[in-house]
Coordinates of C-alpha atoms in Angstrom, one line a residue:
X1 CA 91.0 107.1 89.1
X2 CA 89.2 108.9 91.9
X3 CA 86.2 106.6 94.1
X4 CA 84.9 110.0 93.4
X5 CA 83.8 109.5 90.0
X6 CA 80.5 109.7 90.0
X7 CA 79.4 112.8 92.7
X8 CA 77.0 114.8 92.6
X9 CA 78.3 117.9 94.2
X10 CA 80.9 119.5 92.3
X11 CA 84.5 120.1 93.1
X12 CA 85.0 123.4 95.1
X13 CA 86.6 126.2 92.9
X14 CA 88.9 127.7 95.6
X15 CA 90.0 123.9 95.9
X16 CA 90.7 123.5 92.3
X17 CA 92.6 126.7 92.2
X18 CA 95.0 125.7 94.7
X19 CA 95.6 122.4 92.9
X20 CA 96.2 124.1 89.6
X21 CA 99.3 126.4 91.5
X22 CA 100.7 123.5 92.8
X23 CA 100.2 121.9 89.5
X24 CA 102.5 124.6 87.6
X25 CA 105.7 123.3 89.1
X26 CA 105.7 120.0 88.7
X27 CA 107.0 117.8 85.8
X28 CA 105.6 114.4 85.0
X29 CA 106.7 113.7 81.7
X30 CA 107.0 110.0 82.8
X31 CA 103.6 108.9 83.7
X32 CA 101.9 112.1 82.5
X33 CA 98.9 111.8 85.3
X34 CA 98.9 114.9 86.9
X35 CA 98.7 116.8 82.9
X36 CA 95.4 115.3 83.0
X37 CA 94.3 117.7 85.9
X38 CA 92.4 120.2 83.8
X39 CA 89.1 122.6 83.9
X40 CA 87.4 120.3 81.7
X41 CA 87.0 117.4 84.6
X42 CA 86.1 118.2 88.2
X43 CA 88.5 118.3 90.4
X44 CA 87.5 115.6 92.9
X45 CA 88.1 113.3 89.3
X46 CA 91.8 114.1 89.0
X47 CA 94.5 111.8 89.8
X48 CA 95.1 111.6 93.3
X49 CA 92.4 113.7 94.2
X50 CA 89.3 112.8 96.9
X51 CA 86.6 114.9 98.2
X52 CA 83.9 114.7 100.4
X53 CA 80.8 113.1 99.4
X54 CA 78.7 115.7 100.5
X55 CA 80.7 119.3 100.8
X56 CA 82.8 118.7 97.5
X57 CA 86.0 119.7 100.0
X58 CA 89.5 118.0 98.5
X59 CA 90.4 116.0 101.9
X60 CA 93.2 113.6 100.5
X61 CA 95.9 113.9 97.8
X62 CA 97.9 110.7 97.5
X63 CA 100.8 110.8 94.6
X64 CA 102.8 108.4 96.4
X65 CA 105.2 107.3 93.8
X66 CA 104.2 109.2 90.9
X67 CA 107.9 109.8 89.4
X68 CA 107.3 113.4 90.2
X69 CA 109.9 115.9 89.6
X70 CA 110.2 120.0 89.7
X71 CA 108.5 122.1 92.8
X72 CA 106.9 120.6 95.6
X73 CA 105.0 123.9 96.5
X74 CA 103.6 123.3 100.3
X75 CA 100.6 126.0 99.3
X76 CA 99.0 123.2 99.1
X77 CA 98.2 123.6 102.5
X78 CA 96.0 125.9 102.0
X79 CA 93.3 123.2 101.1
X80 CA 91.0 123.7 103.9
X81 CA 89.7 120.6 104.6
X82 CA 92.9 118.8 103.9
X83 CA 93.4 115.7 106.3
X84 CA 95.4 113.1 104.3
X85 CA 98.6 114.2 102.0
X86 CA 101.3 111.6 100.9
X87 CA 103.8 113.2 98.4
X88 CA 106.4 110.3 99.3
X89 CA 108.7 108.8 97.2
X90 CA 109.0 111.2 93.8
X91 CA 111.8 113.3 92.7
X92 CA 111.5 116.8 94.0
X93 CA 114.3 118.7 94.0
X94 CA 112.9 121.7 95.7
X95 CA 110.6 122.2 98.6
X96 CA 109.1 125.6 98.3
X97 CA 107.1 127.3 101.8
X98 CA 104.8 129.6 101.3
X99 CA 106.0 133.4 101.8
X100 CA 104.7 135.2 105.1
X101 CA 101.8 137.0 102.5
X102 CA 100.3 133.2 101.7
X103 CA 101.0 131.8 105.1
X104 CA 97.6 129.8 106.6
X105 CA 95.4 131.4 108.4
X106 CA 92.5 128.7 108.5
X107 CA 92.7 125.9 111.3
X108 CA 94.3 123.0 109.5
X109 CA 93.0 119.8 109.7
X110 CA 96.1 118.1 108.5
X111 CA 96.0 114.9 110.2
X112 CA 98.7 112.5 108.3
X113 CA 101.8 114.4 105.8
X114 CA 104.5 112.3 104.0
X115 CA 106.9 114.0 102.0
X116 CA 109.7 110.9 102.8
X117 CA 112.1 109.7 100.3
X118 CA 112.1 112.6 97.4
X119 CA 115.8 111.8 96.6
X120 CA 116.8 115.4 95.4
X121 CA 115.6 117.4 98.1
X122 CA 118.4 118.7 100.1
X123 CA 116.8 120.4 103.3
X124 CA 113.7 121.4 104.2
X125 CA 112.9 124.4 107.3
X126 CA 110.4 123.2 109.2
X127 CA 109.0 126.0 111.3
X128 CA 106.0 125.7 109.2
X129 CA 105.1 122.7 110.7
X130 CA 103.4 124.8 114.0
X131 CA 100.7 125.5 111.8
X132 CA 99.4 122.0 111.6
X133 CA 99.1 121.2 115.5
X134 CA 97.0 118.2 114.9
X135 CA 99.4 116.3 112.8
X136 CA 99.1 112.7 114.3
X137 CA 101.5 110.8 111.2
X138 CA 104.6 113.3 110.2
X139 CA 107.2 111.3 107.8
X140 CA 110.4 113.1 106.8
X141 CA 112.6 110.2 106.0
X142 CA 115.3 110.4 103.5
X143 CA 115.1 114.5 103.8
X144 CA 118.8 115.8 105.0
X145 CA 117.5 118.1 107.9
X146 CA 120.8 118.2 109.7
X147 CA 121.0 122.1 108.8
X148 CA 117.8 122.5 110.9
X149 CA 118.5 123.7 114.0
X150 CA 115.0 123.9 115.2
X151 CA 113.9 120.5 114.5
X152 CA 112.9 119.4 117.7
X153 CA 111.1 123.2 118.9
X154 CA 108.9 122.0 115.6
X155 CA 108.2 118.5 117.1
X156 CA 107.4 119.4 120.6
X157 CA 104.3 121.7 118.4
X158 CA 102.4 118.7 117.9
X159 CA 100.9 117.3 120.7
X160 CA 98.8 114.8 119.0
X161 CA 101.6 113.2 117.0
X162 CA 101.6 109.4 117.1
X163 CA 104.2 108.7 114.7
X164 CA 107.2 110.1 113.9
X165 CA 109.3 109.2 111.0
X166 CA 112.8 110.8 110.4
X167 CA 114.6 107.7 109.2
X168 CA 118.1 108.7 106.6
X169 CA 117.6 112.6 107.8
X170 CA 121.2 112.3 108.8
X171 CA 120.1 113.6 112.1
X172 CA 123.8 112.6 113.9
X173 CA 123.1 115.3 117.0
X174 CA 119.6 114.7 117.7
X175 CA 119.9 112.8 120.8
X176 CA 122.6 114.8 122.2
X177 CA 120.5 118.0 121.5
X178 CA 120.2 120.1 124.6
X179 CA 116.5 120.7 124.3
X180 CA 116.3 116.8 124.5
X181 CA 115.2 117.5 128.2
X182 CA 112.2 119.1 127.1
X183 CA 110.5 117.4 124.4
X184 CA 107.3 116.1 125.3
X185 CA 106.4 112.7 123.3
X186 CA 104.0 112.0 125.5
X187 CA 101.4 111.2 122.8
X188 CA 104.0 109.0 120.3
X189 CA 103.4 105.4 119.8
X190 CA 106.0 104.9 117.1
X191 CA 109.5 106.8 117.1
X192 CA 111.5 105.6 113.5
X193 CA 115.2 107.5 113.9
X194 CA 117.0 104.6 111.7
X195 CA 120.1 105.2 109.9
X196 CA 120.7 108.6 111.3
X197 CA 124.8 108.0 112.1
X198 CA 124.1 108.2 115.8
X199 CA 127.6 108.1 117.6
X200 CA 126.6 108.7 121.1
X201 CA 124.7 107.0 123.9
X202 CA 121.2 106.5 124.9
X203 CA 119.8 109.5 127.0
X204 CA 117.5 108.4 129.9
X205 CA 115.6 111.3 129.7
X206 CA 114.3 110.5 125.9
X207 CA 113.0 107.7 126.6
X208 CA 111.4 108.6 130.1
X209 CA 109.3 111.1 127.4
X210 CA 107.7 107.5 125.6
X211 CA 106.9 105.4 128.2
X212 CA 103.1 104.3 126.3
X213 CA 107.3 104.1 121.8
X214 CA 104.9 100.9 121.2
X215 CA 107.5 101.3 118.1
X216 CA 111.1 102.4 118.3
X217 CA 113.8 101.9 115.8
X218 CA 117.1 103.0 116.1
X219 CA 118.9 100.7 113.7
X220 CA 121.5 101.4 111.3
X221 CA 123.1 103.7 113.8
X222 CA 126.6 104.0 115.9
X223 CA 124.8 104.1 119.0
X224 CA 127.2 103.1 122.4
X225 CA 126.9 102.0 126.1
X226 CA 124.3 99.7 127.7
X227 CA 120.4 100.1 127.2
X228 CA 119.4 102.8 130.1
X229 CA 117.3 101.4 133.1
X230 CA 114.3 103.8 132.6
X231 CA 113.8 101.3 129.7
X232 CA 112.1 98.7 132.1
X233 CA 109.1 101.0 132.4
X234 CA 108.4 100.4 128.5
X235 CA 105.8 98.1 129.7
X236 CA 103.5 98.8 126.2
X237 CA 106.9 98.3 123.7
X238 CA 105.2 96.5 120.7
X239 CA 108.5 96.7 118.4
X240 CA 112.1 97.4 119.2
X241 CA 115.0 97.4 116.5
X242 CA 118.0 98.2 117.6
X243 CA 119.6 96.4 114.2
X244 CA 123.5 97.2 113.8
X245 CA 124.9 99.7 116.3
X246 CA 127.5 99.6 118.8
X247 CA 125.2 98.7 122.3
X248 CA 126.7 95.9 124.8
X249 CA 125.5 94.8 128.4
X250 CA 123.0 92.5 129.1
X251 CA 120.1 93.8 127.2
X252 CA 118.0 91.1 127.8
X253 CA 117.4 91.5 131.3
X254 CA 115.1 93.8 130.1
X255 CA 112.9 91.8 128.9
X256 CA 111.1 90.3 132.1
X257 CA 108.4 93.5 132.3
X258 CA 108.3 94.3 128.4
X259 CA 105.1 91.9 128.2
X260 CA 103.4 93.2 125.4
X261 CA 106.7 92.7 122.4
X262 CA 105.8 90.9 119.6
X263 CA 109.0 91.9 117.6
X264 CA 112.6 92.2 118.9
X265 CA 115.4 92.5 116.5
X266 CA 118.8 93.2 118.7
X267 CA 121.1 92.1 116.0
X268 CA 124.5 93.0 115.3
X269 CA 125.9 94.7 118.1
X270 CA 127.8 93.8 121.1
X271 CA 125.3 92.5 123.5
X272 CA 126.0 89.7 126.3
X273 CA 124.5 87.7 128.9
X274 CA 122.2 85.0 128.4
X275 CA 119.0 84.3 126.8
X276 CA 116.1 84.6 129.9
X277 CA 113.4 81.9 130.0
X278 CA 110.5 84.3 131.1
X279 CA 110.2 86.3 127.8
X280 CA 107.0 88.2 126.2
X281 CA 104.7 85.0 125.9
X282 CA 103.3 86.6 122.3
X283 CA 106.0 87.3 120.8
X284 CA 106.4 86.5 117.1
X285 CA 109.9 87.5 115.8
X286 CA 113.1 87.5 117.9
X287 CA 116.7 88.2 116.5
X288 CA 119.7 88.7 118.4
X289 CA 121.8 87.3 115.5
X290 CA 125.9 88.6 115.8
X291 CA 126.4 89.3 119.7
X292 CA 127.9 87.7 122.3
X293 CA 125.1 85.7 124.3
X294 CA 126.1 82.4 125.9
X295 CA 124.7 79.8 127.6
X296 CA 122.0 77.5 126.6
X297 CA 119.2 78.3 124.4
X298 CA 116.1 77.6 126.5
X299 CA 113.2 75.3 126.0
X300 CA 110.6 77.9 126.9
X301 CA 111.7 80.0 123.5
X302 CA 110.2 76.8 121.5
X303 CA 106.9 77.1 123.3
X304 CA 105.8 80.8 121.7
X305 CA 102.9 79.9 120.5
X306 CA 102.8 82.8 118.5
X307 CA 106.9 82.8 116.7
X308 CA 107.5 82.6 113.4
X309 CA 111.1 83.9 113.0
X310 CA 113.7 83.1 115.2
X311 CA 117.3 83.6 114.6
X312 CA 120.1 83.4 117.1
X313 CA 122.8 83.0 114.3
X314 CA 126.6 84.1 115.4
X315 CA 126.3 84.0 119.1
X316 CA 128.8 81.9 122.0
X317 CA 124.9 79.4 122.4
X318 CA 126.5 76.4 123.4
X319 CA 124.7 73.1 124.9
X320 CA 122.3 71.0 122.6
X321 CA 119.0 72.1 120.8
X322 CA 116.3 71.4 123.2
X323 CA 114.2 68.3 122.7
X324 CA 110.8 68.9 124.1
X325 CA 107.4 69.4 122.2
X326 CA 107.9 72.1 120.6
X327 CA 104.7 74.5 120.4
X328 CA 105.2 76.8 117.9
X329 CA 101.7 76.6 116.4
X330 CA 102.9 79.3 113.5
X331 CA 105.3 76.8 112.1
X332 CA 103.3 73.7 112.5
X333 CA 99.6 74.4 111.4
X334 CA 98.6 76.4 108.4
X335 CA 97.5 79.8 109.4
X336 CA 96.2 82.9 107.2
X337 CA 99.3 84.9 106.4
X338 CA 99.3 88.0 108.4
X339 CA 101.4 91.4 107.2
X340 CA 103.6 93.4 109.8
X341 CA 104.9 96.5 108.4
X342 CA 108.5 95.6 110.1
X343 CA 112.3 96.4 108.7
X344 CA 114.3 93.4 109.3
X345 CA 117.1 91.8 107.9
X346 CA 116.4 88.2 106.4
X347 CA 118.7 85.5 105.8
X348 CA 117.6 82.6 103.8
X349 CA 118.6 81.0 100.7
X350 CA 122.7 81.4 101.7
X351 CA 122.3 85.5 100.9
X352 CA 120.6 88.6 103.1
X353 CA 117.8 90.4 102.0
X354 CA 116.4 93.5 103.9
X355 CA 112.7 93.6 103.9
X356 CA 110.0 96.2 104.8
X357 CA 107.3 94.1 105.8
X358 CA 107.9 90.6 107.5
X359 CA 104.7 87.9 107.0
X360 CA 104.4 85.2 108.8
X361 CA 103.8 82.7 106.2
X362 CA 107.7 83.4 106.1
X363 CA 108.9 81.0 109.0
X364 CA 112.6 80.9 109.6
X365 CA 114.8 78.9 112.3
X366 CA 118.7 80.0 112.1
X367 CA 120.7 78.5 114.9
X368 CA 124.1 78.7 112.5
X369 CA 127.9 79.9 113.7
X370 CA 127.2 78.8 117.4
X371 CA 128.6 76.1 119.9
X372 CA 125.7 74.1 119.7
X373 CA 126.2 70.3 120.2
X374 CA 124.0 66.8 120.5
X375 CA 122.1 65.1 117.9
X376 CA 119.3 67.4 116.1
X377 CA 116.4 66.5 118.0
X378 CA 113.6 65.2 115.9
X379 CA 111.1 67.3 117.0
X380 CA 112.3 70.2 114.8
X381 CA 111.4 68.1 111.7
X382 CA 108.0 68.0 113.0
X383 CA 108.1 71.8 112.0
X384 CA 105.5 71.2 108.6
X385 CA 105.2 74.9 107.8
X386 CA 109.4 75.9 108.0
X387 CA 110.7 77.7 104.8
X388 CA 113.9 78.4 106.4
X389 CA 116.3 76.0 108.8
X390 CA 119.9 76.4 108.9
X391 CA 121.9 74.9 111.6
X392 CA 125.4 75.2 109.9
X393 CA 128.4 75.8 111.5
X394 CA 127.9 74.0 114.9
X395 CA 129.2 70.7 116.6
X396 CA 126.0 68.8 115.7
X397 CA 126.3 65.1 115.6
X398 CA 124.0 62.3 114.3
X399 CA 122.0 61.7 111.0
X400 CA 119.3 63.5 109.5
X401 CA 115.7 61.8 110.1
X402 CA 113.6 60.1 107.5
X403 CA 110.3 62.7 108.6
X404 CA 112.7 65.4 107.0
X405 CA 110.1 64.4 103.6
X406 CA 107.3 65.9 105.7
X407 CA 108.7 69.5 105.9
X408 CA 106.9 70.2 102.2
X409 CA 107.2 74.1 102.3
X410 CA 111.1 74.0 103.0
X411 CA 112.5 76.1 100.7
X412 CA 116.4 76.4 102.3
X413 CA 117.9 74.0 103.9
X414 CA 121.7 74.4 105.7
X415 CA 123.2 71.8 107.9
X416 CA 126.8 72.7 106.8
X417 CA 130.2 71.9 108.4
X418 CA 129.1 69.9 111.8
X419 CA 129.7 66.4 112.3
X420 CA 126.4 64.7 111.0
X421 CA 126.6 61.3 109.8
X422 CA 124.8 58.4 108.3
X423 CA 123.3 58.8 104.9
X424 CA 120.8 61.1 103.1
X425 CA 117.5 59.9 103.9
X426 CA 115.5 58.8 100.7
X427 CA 112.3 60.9 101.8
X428 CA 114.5 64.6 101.0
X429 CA 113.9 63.9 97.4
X430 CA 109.8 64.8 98.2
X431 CA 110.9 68.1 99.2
X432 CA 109.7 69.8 96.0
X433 CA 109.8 73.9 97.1
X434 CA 114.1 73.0 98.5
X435 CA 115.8 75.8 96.1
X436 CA 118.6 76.0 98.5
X437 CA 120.8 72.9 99.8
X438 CA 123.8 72.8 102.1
X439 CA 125.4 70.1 104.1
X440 CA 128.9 70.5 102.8
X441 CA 131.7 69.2 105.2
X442 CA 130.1 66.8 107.2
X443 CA 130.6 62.9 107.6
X444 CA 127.6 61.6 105.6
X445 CA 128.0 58.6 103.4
X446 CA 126.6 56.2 100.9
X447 CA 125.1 57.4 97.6
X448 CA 122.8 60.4 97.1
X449 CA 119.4 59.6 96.9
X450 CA 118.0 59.6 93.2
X451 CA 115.3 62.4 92.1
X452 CA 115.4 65.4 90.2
X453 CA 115.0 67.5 93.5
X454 CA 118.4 66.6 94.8
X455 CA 120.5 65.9 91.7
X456 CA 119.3 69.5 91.0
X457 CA 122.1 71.4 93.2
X458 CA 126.1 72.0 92.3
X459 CA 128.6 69.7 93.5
X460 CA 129.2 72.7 96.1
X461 CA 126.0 71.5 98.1
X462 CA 127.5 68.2 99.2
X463 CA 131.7 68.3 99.1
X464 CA 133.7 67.9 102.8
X465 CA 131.8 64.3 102.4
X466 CA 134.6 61.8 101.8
X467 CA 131.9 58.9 101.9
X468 CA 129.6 60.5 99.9
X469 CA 128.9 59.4 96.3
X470 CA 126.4 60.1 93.3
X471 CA 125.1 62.7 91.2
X472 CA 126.5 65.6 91.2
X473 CA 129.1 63.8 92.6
X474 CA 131.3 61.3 91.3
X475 CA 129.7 58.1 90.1
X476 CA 129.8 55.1 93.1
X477 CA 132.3 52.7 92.6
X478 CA 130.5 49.0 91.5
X479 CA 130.8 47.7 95.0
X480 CA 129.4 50.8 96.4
X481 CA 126.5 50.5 93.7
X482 CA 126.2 46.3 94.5
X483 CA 126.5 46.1 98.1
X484 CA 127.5 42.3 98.9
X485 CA 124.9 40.0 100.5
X486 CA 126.1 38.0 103.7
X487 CA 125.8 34.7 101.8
X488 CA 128.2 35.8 99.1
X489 CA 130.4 37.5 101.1
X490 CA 130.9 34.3 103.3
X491 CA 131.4 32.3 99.8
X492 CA 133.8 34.9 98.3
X493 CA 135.6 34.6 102.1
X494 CA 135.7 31.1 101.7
X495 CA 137.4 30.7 98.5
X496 CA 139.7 33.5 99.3
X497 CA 140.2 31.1 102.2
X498 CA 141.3 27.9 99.9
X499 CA 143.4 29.9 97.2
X500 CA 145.6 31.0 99.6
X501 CA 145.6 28.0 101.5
X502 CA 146.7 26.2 98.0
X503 CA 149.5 28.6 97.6
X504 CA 150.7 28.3 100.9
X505 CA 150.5 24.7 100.0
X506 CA 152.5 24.6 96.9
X507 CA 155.0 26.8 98.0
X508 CA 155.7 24.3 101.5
X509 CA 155.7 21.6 99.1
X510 CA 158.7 22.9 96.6
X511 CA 160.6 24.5 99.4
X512 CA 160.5 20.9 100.9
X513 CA 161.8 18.9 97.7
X514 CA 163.8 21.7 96.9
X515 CA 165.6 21.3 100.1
X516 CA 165.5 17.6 99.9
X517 CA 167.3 16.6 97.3
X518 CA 169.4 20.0 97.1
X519 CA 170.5 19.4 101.0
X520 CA 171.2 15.4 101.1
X521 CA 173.4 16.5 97.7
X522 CA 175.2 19.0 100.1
X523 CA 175.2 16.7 103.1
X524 CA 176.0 13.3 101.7
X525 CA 179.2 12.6 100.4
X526 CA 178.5 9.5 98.1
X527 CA 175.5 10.8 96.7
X528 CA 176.8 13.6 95.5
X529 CA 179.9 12.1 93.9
X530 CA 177.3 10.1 92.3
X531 CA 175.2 12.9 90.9
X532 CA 178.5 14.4 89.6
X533 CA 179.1 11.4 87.5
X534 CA 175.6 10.9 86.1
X535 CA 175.5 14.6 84.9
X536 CA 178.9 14.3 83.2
X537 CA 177.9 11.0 81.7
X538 CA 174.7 12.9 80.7
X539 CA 177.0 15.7 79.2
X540 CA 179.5 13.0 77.5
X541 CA 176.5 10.9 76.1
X542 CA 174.7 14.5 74.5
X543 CA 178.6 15.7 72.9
X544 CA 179.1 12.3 71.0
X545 CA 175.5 12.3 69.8
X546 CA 175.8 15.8 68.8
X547 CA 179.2 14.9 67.0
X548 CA 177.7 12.1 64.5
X549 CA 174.4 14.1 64.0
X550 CA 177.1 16.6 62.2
X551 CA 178.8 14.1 60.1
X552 CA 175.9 12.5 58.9
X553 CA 175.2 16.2 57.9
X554 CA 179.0 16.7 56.0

């Protein structure tokens, strides 16, 4: 429904005519809103539809994610007043421009157009686009423009533009385009050329064009070579993803004038080097997960005041985890959640999720599939407001800390296949929000704390832990379950002690009479001619006994 509801002035016919030809091309048999467009309402009532309070001029027409299908017919543009049209995310199949007899003739006033994302729209000419000079937000993602050969004579008509958006336009010779040289993005503050199939390298001339970028995303790309020098003069760079290409060097060294990044996502790709103490001091997301940095991580990274995600996962780190005071206020004290429209990839929960706006009530540590060694230092416990710690896959050594209880919003926990020992600290059971629990292959022992929390995860969570017993485990032996006390372990020693003393005893003592009277028979002559006689006397006296017994019997 329209804020418009309830104007005055009345929608302006030449408007509503241009509406109702745009109209006939379209099918929305799925929601049905745009049928509702009809004579019988004004026009500045209709679905999508606001006008000015006071002229009755149409300025905006958002059907963002309608389900709209047929004809998107671009006379639409001949709205006067139009400033604000998102047609993003339908199902248009065709894109029709307006013939040379309806072209424009009016100034436009077009000030932000999103057509991104209409899956069935194959290309789209864009020599049009010189008509709307004071376009300041143009977004063409997911449009296949690779056919358009005049893509970047159309850009370089807009010298107001502030952001550009040509993310999935399979755009793989943009940046090796010859008129490269000549674009003038003076003006842009946000440059999105994601998942284009880039195969080439940087061109220092681009970027000498953007020097006030703050946002460039090149990610999902096959982009190679080193990061050119001119990027050192990107003194304003607010965002830079540069998520899954091909890019090596030391990219980091980069970093020492960039003073104004608040998100850096380097991951996946080939970059070296080590990580630099004297980073952006506001910075509040940093990933350089899957390269090759080395070196130790430094203590100055746990002092951003301002970080909330930081993942270093599948690097050469080596060295232990810094034990200082850690000041990352965003992960200690509660703070009102704060929205940055941001594509970054997010592991947590032992899977990858890709998300399109990163919050900062989503606070992540991943230090996993490094070198790291030393005892986890007790500090990063202290880290209240964590949802996300995983440390897996390192040399770690030590046991876990009993203020692990106070980390109430964790909601994944991994400490997998290091050396950790000791047992599981009662307080984990308090963690109430855990939904994901990993510290397979370790050295922990004892039995599992009891608590629904804990005995809620798969056998999976805790095997590689010889010593380790309990639900959802096996069942603790009984001397596992009854530990001995010193007094009745010294008892149960001490009659252990007696038995076998007594057996030791009673075997001496037959050996010795066995041997007694067995040797003096061997060694005495005498006696044992005298032995000899008393057992055949013995024998002779049973045989005649035996012998009158029977015939007494006959």
């Amino acid at each position: 429904m329209s804020i418009n509801d309830h104007r005055l002035v009345q929608c302006n016919e030449k408007d509503e005519e241009t509406l109702l030809i745009f109209k006939k091309g379209i099918n929305d048999s799925y929601n049905g809103k745009i049928s509702t467009w009809s004579t019988k309402k004004d026009c500045c009532a209709w679905e999508g539809v606001s006008c000015d309070n006071i002229t009755g001029r149409v300025t905006e027409l958002d059907l963002k994610q309608h389900f709209l299908e047929g004809e998107m017919n671009m006379s639409i543009l001949k709205l006067e007043f139009l400033s604000y049209l998102d047609l993003s995310f339908n199902e248009f199949d065709v894109i029709r421009i307006p013939s040379i007899q309806d072209n424009i003739t009016h100034t436009s006033n077009l000030l932000y157009l999103d057509l991104s994302f209409n899956s069935y729209v194959s290309s789209l000419s864009l020599a049009w686009l010189s008509a709307h000079s004071s376009l300041k937000y143009l977004n063409l993602s997911g449009i296949d423009l690779h056919k358009e050969t005049n893509l970047l004579q159309a850009v370089n008509t807009l010298p107001s533009l502030l952001e550009l958006h040509l993310s999935e336009c399979n755009l793989n010779n943009f940046i090796t385009n010859p008129f490269m040289e000549y674009l003038n993005l003076s003006s842009l503050l946000t440059l999105d050329l994601s998942k284009n199939n880039f195969s080439s390298q940087l061109p220092n001339q681009f970027f000498n064009q953007t020097k006030d970028l703050t946002y460039l995303d090149l990610s999902w790309n096959n982009i190679h070579g080193s990061i050119p020098h001119s990027w050192k003069n990107m003194k304003y760079l607010d965002y830079i993803n540069l998520w899954s290409n091909k890019l090596s060097g030391e990219a980091l060294v980069h970093l020492s004038g960039w003073k104004q990044l608040r998100i850096m996502n380097l991951g996946e790709n080939e970059f070296s080097g080590t990580i630099p103490i004297n980073m952006s001091q506001i910075l509040k997301v940093v990933i350089l997960r899957a390269n090759q940095f080395e070196g130790n991580i430094p203590t100055q990274i746990f002092n951003l005041s301002y970080l909330f995600h930081l993942d270093l996962a599948d690097n050469k780190l080596s060295g232990s985890i810094p034990k200082s005071v850690y000041n990352l206020t965003q992960m200690i004290k509660f703070t009102m959640n704060d929205r940055t429209m941001a594509v970054v990839e997010l592991f947590t929960k032992g899977q990858e999720y890709e998300v399109q706006q990163i919050e900062t009530n989503r606070q992540t540590i991943d230090l996993s599939a490094n070198y790291l060694s030393g005892e986890v230092p007790s500090e990063l416990f202290h880290l209240v407001q964590l949802q996300t710690l995983n440390l897996s896959r390192n040399n770690l050594i030590g046991t876990i800390p009993k203020i692990i209880g106070g980390m109430k919003n964790l909601e994944s926990l991994d400490l997998s296949n290091n050396k950790l020992c000791g047992e599981i600290p009662q307080s984990m059971s308090l963690l109430n929000f855990l939904e994901y629990l990993n510290i397979s292959y370790n050295n922990f022992n004892g039995k599992i704390p009891t608590g629904t929390q804990l005995q809620s995860f798969n056998a999976s969570s805790y095997i590689g832990n010889p010593k380790l017993c309990g639900a959802p485990l096996e069942n603790c032996n009984i001397k596992e379950q009854n530990p001995k006390t010193p007094t009745t372990s010294m008892k149960n020693e001490d009659g252990d002690s007696i038995r076998e003393s007594l057996y030791l005893g009673m075997g001496v003592g037959f050996a010795a009479g066995f041997w007694g009277i067995c040797g003096s028979l061997f060694l005495i002559r005498k006696w044992r001619h005298a032995y000899f006689r008393f057992v055949d006397g013995v024998g002779d006296k049973l045989n005649v006994t035996l012998m009158v017994k029977l015939n007494r019997f006959h």
